[in-house]
Amino acid sequence: MLFSVAWLARRRQGLAGPAKLLLALLVVQWVLGLSNVAFSLPLPVAVAHNGGAAALLTVIVVLLFRVTAANRVR
């Protein structure tokens, strides 16, 4: 679902930057999740996965703020 949101938002003015960052973070998060499974949860990879989740949440909040702020102006 987040991939779809980011893919559609990347074409909107004011949302392109955070949308591209969201796409990149989704790829990194996916790779870290696979690494956790493949290497039986090594601590550095597990911590990086949690950090990636925090970064994803931050970007999603930024996107939400920009969308709601744009709708208030109209």
Short mmCIF file of C-alpha atoms in Angstrom, two decimals:
data_model
loop_
_atom_site.label_atom_id
_atom_site.label_comp_id
_atom_site.label_asym_id
_atom_site.label_seq_id
_atom_site.Cartn_x
_atom_site.Cartn_y
_atom_site.Cartn_z
CA MET A 1 0.00 0.00 0.00
CA LEU A 2 2.83 2.41 0.84
CA PHE A 3 4.44 1.67 -2.50
CA SER A 4 1.21 2.65 -4.28
CA VAL A 5 0.93 5.87 -2.28
CA ALA A 6 4.54 6.80 -3.01
CA TRP A 7 4.24 5.88 -6.69
CA LEU A 8 1.20 8.12 -7.16
CA ALA A 9 2.53 10.97 -5.01
CA ARG A 10 5.84 11.25 -6.88
CA ARG A 11 4.08 13.08 -9.72
CA ARG A 12 2.44 15.70 -7.50
CA GLN A 13 4.12 19.04 -6.96
CA GLY A 14 5.38 19.36 -3.41
CA LEU A 15 5.16 15.63 -2.79
CA ALA A 16 7.78 14.34 -5.22
CA GLY A 17 10.74 14.58 -2.84
CA PRO A 18 9.19 12.76 0.12
CA ALA A 19 7.56 10.24 -2.26
CA LYS A 20 10.91 9.32 -3.81
CA LEU A 21 12.45 9.07 -0.34
CA LEU A 22 9.58 6.81 0.70
CA LEU A 23 10.21 4.54 -2.29
CA ALA A 24 13.91 4.33 -1.43
CA LEU A 25 13.19 3.61 2.23
CA LEU A 26 10.70 0.89 1.29
CA VAL A 27 13.37 -0.86 -0.77
CA VAL A 28 15.92 -0.57 2.05
CA GLN A 29 13.37 -1.83 4.59
CA TRP A 30 12.51 -4.78 2.37
CA VAL A 31 16.18 -5.72 1.98
CA LEU A 32 16.77 -5.40 5.72
CA GLY A 33 13.77 -7.61 6.42
CA LEU A 34 15.05 -10.27 4.05
CA SER A 35 18.48 -10.02 5.65
CA ASN A 36 16.95 -10.54 9.08
CA VAL A 37 15.34 -13.76 7.90
CA ALA A 38 18.34 -15.00 5.92
CA PHE A 39 20.89 -14.35 8.67
CA SER A 40 18.73 -15.31 11.68
CA LEU A 41 18.22 -11.84 13.15
CA PRO A 42 21.73 -10.40 13.64
CA LEU A 43 21.50 -7.49 16.07
CA PRO A 44 22.90 -4.73 13.78
CA VAL A 45 20.49 -5.66 10.98
CA ALA A 46 17.54 -5.88 13.37
CA VAL A 47 18.37 -2.44 14.81
CA ALA A 48 18.74 -1.00 11.29
CA HIS A 49 15.34 -2.49 10.42
CA ASN A 50 13.79 -0.71 13.42
CA GLY A 51 15.52 2.52 12.41
CA GLY A 52 14.14 2.08 8.90
CA ALA A 53 10.65 1.74 10.34
CA ALA A 54 11.10 5.02 12.23
CA ALA A 55 12.33 6.72 9.04
CA LEU A 56 9.33 5.36 7.12
CA LEU A 57 6.96 6.70 9.76
CA THR A 58 8.62 10.12 9.61
CA VAL A 59 8.30 10.34 5.83
CA ILE A 60 4.68 9.21 5.95
CA VAL A 61 3.89 11.93 8.52
CA VAL A 62 5.59 14.53 6.28
CA LEU A 63 3.52 13.37 3.30
CA LEU A 64 0.32 13.49 5.37
CA PHE A 65 1.16 16.99 6.60
CA ARG A 66 1.83 18.25 3.06
CA VAL A 67 -1.37 16.73 1.67
CA THR A 68 -3.56 18.14 4.44
CA ALA A 69 -1.85 21.55 4.25
CA ALA A 70 -2.45 21.65 0.48
CA ASN A 71 -6.13 20.81 0.99
CA ARG A 72 -6.56 23.59 3.58
CA VAL A 73 -5.32 26.21 1.12
CA ARG A 74 -8.00 25.37 -1.45
#
